[in-house]
XYZ file of C-alpha atoms in Angstrom:
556
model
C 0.000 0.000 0.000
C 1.196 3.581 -0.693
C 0.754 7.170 0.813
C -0.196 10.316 -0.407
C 2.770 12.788 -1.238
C 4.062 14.547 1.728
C 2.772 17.590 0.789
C -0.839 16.369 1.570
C 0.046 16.466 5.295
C 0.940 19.880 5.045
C -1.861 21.199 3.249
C -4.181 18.939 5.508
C -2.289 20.314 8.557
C -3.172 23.950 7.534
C -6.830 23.666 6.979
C -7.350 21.593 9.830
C -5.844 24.104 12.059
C -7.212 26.775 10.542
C -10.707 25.042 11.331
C -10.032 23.878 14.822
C -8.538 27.750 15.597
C -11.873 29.468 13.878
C -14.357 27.165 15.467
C -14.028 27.345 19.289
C -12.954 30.801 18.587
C -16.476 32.211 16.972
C -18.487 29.701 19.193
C -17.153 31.557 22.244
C -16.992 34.784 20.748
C -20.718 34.327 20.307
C -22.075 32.583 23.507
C -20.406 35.173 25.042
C -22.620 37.265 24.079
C -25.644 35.639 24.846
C -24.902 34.043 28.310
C -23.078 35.297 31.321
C -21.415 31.880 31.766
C -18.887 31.494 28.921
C -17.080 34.876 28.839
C -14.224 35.650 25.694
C -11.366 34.534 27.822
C -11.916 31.083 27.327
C -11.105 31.734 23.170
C -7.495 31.951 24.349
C -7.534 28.449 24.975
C -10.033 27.104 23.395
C -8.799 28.399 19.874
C -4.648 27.263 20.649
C -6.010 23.590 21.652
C -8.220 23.351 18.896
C -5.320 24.314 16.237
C -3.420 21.200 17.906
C -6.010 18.827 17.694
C -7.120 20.082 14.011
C -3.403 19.555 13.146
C -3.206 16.063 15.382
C -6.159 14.749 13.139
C -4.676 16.491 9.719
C -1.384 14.322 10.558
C -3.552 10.969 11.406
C -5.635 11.472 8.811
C -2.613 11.011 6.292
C -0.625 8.339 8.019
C -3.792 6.434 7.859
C -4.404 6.868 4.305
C -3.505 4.292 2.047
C -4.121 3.283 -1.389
C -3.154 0.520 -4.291
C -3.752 -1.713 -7.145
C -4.215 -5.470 -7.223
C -4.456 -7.529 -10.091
C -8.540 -7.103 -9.556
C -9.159 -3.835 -7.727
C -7.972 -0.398 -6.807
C -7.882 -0.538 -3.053
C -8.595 2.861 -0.756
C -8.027 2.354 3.110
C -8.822 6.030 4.777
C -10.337 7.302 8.471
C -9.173 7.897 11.552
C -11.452 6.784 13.966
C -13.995 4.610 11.749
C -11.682 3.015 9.353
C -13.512 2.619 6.093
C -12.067 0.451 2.894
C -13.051 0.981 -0.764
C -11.809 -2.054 -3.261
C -13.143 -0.395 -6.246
C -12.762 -2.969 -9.001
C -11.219 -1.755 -12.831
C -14.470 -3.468 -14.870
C -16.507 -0.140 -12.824
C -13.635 2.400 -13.579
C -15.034 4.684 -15.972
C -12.395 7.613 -15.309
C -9.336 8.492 -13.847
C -9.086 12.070 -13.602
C -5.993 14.020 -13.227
C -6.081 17.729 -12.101
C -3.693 19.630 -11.463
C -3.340 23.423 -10.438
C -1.181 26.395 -10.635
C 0.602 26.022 -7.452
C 0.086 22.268 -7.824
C 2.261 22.464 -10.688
C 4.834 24.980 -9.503
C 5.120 21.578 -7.014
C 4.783 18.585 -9.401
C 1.490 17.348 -7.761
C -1.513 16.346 -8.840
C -5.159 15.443 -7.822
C -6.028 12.086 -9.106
C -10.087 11.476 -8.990
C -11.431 8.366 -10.079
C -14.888 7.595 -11.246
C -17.520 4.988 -11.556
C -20.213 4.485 -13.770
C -23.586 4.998 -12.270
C -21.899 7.676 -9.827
C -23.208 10.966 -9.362
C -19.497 11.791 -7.452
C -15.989 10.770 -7.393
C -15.538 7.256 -6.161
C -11.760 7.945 -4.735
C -9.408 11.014 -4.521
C -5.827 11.208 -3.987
C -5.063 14.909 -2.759
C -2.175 15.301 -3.274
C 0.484 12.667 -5.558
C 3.315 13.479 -7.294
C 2.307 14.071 -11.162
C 4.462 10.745 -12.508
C 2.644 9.236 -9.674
C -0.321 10.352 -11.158
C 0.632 9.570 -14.609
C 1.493 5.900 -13.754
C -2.033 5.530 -11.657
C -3.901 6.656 -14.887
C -2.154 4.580 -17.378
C -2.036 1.446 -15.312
C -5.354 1.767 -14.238
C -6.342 2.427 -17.868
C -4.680 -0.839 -18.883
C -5.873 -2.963 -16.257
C -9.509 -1.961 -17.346
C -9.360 -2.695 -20.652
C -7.224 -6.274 -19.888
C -10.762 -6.663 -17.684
C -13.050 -5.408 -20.640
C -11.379 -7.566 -23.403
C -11.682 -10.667 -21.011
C -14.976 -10.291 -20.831
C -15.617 -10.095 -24.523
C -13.526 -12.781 -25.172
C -15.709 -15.988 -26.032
C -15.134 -18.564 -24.075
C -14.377 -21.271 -25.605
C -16.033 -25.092 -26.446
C -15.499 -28.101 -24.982
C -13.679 -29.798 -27.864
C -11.853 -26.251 -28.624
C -10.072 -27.268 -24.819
C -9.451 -30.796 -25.782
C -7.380 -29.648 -29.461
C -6.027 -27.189 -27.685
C -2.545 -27.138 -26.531
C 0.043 -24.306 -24.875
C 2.117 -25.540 -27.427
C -0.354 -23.886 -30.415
C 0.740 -21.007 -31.276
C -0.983 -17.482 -31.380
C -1.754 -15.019 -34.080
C -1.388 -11.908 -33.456
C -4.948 -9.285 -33.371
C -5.002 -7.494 -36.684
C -5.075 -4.154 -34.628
C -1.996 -4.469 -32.319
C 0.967 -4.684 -34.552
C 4.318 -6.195 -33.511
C 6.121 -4.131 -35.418
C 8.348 -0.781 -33.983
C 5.344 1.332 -34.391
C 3.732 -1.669 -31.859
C 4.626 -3.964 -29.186
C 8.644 -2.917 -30.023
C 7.623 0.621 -29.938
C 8.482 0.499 -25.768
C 11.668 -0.999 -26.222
C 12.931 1.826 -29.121
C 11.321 4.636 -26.680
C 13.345 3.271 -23.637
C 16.379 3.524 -25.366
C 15.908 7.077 -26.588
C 15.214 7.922 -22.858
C 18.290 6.044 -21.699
C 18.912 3.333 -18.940
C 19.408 6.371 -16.398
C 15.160 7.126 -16.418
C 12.904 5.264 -14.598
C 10.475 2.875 -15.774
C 7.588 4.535 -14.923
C 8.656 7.727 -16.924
C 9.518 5.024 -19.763
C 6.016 3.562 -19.683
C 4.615 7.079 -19.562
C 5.876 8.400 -22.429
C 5.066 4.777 -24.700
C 1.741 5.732 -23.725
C 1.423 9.239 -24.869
C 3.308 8.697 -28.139
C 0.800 5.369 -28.742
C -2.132 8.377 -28.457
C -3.890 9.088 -31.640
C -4.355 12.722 -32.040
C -8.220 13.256 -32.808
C -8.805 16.972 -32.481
C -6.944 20.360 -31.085
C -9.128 23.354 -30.525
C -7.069 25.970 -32.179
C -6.618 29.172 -31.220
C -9.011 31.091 -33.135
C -11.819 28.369 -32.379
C -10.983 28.617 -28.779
C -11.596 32.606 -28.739
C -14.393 32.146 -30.983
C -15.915 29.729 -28.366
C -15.332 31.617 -25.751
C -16.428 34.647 -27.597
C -19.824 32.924 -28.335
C -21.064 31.093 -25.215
C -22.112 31.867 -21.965
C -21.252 30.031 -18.216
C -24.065 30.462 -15.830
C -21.574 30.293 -13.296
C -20.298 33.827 -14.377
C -24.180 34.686 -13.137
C -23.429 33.054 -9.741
C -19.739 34.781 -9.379
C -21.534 38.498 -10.248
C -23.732 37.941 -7.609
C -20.920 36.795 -5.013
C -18.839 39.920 -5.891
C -22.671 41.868 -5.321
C -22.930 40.712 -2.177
C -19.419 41.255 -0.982
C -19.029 44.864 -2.253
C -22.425 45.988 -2.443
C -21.861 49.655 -1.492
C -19.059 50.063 -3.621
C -20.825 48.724 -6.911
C -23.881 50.552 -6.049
C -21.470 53.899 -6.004
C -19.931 52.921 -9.017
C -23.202 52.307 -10.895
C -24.372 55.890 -9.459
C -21.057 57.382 -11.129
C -21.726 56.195 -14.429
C -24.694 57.193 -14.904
C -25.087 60.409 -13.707
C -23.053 61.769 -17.149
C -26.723 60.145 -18.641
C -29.189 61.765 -16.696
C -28.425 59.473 -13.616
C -29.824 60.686 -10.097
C -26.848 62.220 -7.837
C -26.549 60.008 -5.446
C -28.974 57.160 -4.387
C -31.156 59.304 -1.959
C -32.280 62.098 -4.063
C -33.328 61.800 -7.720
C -36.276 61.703 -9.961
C -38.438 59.446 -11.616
C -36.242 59.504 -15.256
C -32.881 59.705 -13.047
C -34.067 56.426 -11.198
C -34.659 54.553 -14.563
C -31.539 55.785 -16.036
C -29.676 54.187 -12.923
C -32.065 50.906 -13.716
C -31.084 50.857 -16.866
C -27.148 51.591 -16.773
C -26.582 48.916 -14.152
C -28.216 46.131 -16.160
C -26.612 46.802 -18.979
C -23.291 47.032 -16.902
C -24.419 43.809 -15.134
C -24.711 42.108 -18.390
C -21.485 42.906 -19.721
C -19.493 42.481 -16.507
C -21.359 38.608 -16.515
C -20.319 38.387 -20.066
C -16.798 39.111 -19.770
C -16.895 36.888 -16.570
C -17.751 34.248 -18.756
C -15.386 34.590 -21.876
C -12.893 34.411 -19.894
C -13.864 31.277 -17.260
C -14.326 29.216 -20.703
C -11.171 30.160 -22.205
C -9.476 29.423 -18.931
C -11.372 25.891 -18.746
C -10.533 24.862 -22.764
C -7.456 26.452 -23.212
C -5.107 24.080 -24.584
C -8.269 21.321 -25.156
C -6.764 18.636 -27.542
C -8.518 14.969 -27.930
C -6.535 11.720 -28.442
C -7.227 8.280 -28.700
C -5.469 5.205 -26.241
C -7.037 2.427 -27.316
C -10.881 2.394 -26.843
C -10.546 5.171 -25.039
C -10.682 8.860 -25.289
C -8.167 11.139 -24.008
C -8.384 14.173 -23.171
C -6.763 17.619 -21.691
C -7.938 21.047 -21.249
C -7.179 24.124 -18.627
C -5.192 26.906 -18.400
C -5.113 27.498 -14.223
C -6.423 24.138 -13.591
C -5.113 21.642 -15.831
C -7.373 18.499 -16.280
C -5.994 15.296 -17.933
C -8.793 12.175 -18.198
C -10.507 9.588 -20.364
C -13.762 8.540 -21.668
C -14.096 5.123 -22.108
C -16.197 5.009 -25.655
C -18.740 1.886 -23.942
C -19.514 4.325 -21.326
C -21.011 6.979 -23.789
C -24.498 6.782 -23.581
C -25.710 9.231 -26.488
C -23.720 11.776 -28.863
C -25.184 15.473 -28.666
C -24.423 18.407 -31.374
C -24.895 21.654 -29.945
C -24.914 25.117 -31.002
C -26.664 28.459 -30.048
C -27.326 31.263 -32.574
C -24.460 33.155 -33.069
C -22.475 29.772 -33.568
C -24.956 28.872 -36.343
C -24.339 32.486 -38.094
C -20.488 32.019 -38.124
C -21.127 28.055 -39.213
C -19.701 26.018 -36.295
C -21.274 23.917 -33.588
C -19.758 21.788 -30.391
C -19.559 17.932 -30.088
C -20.757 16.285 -26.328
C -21.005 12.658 -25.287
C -23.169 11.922 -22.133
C -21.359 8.958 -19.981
C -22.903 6.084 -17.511
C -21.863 8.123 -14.843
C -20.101 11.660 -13.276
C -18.096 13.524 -15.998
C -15.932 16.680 -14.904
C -17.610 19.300 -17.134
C -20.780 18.665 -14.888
C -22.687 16.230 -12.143
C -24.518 15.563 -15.589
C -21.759 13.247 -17.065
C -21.458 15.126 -19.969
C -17.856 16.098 -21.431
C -17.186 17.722 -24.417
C -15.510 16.004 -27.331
C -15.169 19.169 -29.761
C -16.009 22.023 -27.813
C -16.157 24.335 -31.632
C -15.336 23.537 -35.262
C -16.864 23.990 -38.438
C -20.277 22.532 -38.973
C -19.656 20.351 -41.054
C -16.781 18.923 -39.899
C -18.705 17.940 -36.192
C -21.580 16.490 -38.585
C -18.805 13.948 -39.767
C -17.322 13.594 -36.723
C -20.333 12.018 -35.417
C -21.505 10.085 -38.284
C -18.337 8.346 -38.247
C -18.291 8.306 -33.812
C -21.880 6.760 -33.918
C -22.405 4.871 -37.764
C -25.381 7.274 -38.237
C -26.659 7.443 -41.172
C -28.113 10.911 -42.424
C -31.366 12.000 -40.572
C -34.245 13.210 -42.462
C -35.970 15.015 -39.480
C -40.311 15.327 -38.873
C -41.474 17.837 -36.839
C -44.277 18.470 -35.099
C -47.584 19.073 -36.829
C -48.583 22.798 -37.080
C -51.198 22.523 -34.523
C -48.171 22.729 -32.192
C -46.803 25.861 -33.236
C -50.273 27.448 -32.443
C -49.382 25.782 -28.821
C -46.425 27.579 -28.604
C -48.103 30.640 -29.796
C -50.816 30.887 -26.440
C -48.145 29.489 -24.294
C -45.445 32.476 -24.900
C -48.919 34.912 -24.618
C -49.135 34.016 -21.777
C -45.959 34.650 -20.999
C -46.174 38.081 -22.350
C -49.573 38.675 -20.263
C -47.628 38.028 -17.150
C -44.641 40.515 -17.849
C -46.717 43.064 -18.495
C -48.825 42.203 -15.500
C -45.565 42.323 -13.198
C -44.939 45.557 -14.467
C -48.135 46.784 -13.686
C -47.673 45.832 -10.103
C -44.339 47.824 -10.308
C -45.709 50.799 -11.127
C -48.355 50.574 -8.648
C -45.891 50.069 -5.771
C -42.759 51.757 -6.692
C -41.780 55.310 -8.549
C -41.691 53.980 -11.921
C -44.375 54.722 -14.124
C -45.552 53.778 -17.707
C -46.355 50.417 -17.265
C -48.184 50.163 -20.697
C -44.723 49.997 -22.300
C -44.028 46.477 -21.311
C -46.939 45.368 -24.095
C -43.611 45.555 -26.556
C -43.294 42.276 -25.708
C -45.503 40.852 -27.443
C -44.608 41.698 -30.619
C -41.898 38.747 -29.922
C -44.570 36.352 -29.016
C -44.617 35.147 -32.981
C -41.386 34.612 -33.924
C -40.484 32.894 -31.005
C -43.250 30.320 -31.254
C -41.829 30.290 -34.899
C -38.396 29.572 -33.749
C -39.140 26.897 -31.661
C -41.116 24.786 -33.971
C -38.764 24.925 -36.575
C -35.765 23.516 -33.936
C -37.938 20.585 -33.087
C -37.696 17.389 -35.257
C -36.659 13.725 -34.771
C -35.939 11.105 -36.805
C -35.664 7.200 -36.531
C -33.274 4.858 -38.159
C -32.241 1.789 -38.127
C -30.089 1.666 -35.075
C -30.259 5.364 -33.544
C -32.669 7.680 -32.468
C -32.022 11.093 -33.321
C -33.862 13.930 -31.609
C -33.481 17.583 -32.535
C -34.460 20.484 -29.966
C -33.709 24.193 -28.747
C -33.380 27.516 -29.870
C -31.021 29.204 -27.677
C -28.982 26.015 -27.375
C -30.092 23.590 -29.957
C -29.417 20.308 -29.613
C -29.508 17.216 -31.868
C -28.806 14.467 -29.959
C -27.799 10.784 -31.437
C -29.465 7.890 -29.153
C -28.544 3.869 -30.091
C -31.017 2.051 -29.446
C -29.201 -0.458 -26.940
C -28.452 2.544 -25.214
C -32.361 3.347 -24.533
C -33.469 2.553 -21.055
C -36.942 3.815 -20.865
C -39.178 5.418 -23.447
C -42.108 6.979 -21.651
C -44.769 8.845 -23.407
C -46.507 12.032 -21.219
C -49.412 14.368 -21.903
C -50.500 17.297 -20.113
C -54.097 18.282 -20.020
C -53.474 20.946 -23.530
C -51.735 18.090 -25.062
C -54.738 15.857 -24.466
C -57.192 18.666 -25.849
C -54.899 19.028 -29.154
C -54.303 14.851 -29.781
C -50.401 15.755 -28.658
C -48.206 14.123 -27.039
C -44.526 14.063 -25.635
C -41.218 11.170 -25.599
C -38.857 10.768 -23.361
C -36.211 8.582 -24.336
C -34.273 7.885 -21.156
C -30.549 6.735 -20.760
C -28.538 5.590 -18.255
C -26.726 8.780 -18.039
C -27.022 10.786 -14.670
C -28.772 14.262 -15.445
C -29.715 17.544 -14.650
C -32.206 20.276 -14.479
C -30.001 21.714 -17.031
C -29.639 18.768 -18.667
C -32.556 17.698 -19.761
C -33.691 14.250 -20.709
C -33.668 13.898 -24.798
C -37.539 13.982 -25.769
C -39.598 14.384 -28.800
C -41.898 16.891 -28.343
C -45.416 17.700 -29.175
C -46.299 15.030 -32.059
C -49.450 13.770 -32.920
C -50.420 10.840 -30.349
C -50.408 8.003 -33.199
C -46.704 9.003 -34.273
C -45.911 8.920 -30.967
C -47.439 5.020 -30.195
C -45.262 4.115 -33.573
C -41.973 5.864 -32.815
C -42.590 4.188 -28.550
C -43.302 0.740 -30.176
C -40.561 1.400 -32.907
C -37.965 1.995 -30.536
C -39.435 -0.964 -28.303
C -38.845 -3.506 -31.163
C -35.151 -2.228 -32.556
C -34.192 -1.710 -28.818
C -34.568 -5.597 -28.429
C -32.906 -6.490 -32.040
C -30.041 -4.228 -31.211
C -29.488 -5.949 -27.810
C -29.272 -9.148 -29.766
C -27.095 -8.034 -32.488
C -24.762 -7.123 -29.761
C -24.436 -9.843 -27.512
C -23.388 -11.679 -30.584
C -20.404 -9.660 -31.111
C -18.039 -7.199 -28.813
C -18.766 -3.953 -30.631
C -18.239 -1.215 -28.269
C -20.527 0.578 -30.534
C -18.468 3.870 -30.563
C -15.830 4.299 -32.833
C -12.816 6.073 -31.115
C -11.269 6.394 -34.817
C -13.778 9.044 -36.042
C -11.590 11.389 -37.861
């Protein structure tokens, strides 16, 4: 069994401490205040003996720790006072993550995370390993699990295939894994070049980054031009922190800025128009602030993004503080997702995403981006060629729905103007009536959405199209489907509508929604439910026949 790097203590010992001084400290600080019995003097030894004890448990913690491979699991002993022991075995590995920060790299460590399928977190985590620690957990954990994959599609063989057979017989070699110097003597010609004075474990490391494929690199004109052209709702979240921490001073800021527009003087006295000036300065501020925010949180995250192939695996890398190094095994991909928004469609490009069995690093949602931009086209043949999909020829909706959509975003309308109307009635702000713009967008947005909706099914995938804002077209096998559930609400019912969900074993979201074909007419939906039903089964037979992972990792 091994240890965590020595570092880990340290950083372990500090945020212990830092607790176990804070803690008592605040506690006393505030029963102080509230009883006579505990008075503030006790902080100055409350606070010292809880930094010792934080630190005490910090340093157990560690020695305590230990982790390792056997020929069957990855094995995680941890706890100090209830011991707990994880044998996580390789045939459930879906990812091992590598992650690795700033100051982590300054230091040659590394976070190693690794994942299972059907988890919604990370299974283990090494904090902190040095990074050819790291590199050696990931490749050897990498080629344990596929050594446990490929026995298990191996057919086993007859009972007069055992009596013929001898261990004298010899072996042909797989079609796919050459034994020439670009194969199986490839390690001996790259240990050479690194000389008998390196290790073996930076020996095997680089064998297995020069066997990588190269599949994609997100140049640097795509990468500003995604950045450029997508938006983080996390940048939302981090304006608001900054909001709530400096409140006063962004408020006085906003004030400043607009007073050369008619803005009030200061936040006490104004008018009416120097009120709505202020309104509308500081949204409009807001919005670019957020924007900015989040140009430059995705350029940070994909900076660098390139895509390789190890085997049946994916690799990937991406980061520019926080560098992230993993895989995505291509049985674990669940469905294949194109996505694109409208000012990617106007320039011509669009994103690639596979959703996994299981917790992916881009979110809890499991989904990790394969091409985060490129030319249209070019993702189009990327994931013909990743899934064997043939062209869809996409049916949407009948038009009944779009008159749907058309009451539904009235509504909508109805209750902004409503909301302003109550504004008006309780604050300064007047002209109320002006919020009936709005509607004027009710049509083309009912427009735009049924246009974005379609599906289409073939012989062996299920392709559903949806979105405006963030269209996606998403690319479903049919082996892949775990439920297909068919829901109406009481409009639906009224128009002969109805909705499909086609369900995967991928973990999901609010914000990632389930795939589903929306708003066809109920007898379209019974065909495409009892469609799916019928191929589902065939494909689940085709399959057990043969070891097709059903992804091709070669798709460029």
């Amino acid at each position: 069994m091994n240890r965590l790097h020595p570092f880990s203590a340290v950083t372990m010992a500090i945020q212990q401490a830092i607790t176990g001084f804070t803690l008592p400290f605040f506690l006393v600080i505030f029963l102080s205040s509230v009883t006579d019995v505990v008075t503030t003097t006790w902080a100055f030894v409350l606070a010292p003996a809880g930094l010792v004890l934080g630190v005490a448990y910090a340093l157990a913690y560690y020695y305590r720790f230990e982790y390792g491979m056997t020929s069957d699991t990855f094995d995680v002993q941890s706890g100090v006072f209830s011991r707990r022991s994880r044998e996580i075995p390789y045939g459930r590995i879906q990812n091992v993550d590598i992650a690795r920060g700033v100051v982590q790299r300054l230091l040659g460590l590394a976070v190693v995370s690794i994942e299972t399928a059907g988890g919604g977190s990370t299974e283990a985590a090494l904090r902190f390993v040095s990074e050819g620690e790291a590199n050696r957990l990931q490749r050897q954990i990498r080629k344990r699990t596929a050594e446990v994959k490929g026995r298990q599609r191996e057919p086993r063989p007859s009972a007069a295939d055992e009596s013929t057979t001898t261990d004298e017989e010899p072996v042909e070699p797989r079609p796919d894994k050459p034994t020439s110097p670009r194969g199986a003597d490839r390690g001996r010609e790259v240990a050479d070049e690194i000389g008998p004075a390196e290790s073996s474990e930076a020996s095997g490391y680089e064998v297995d980054r020069r066997r990588e494929q190269r599949l994609f690199d997100l140049r640097s004109r795509e990468l500003l031009l995604y950045a450029f052209t997508s938006f983080r709702p996390a940048a939302v979240a981090a304006v608001l922190f900054l909001f709530f921490l400096a409140t006063d001073t962004i408020l006085e800021y906003f004030v400043a800025i607009a007073q050369p527009v008619g803005g009030p003087e200061d936040l006490e006295t104004g008018t009416t128009g120097s009120y709505g000036v202020l309104t509308l300065v500081s949204f409009v501020n807001g919005l670019v602030i957020t924007y900015l925010l989040s140009v430059a949180y995705t350029f940070a995250t994909y900076f660098g993004f390139r895509l390789s192939r190890a085997d049946e695996d994916f690799v990937y890398e991406r980061g520019l503080l926080q560098r992230y190094s993993g895989s995505i095994p291509a049985e674990k991909v669940q469905s294949v997702t194109v996505t694109d928004n409208p000012a990617q469609r106007l320039i011509g490009y669009a994103g690639l995403w596979v959703e996994t069995a299981g917790y992916g690093p881009d979110s809890s949602a499991g989904s990790q981006s394969a091409v985060p931009l490129a030319k249209r086209r070019r993702v189009y043949t990327f994931t013909e060629n990743l899934t064997d999909v043939e062209r869809p020829r996409f049916h949407r909706p009948p038009t009944i729905a779009r008159r749907r959509y058309l009451v539904r975003y009235s509504l909508i309308a109805l209750a902004i103007v409503a909301v302003a109307f109550a504004v008006t009635r309780v604050t300064v702000l007047e002209r109320w009536y002006l919020a009936v713009a709005v509607f004027t967008a009710v049509p083309p947005a009912a427009h735009l959405r049924y246009v974005n909706l379609g599906y289409f099914v073939g012989e062996d995938h299920l392709v559903i199209r949806r979105g405006f804002w963030r269209r996606r077209t998403t690319v479903v096998p049919y082996y892949r489907i775990q439920t297909v559930s068919t829901r109406r609400s009481i409009f639906q019912r009224r128009l002969g509508l109805a909705s499909l969900l086609v369900d995967t074993a991928s973990s999901r979201t609010f914000s990632q929604a389930t795939p589903t074909i929306y708003d066809v007419d109920l007898e379209d939906a019974r065909d495409v439910h009892e469609t799916g039903r019928k191929r589902l089964q065939s494909a689940l037979r085709e399959r057990a026949r043969s070891d097709d992972p059903g992804f091709s990792v070669d798709f460029t």
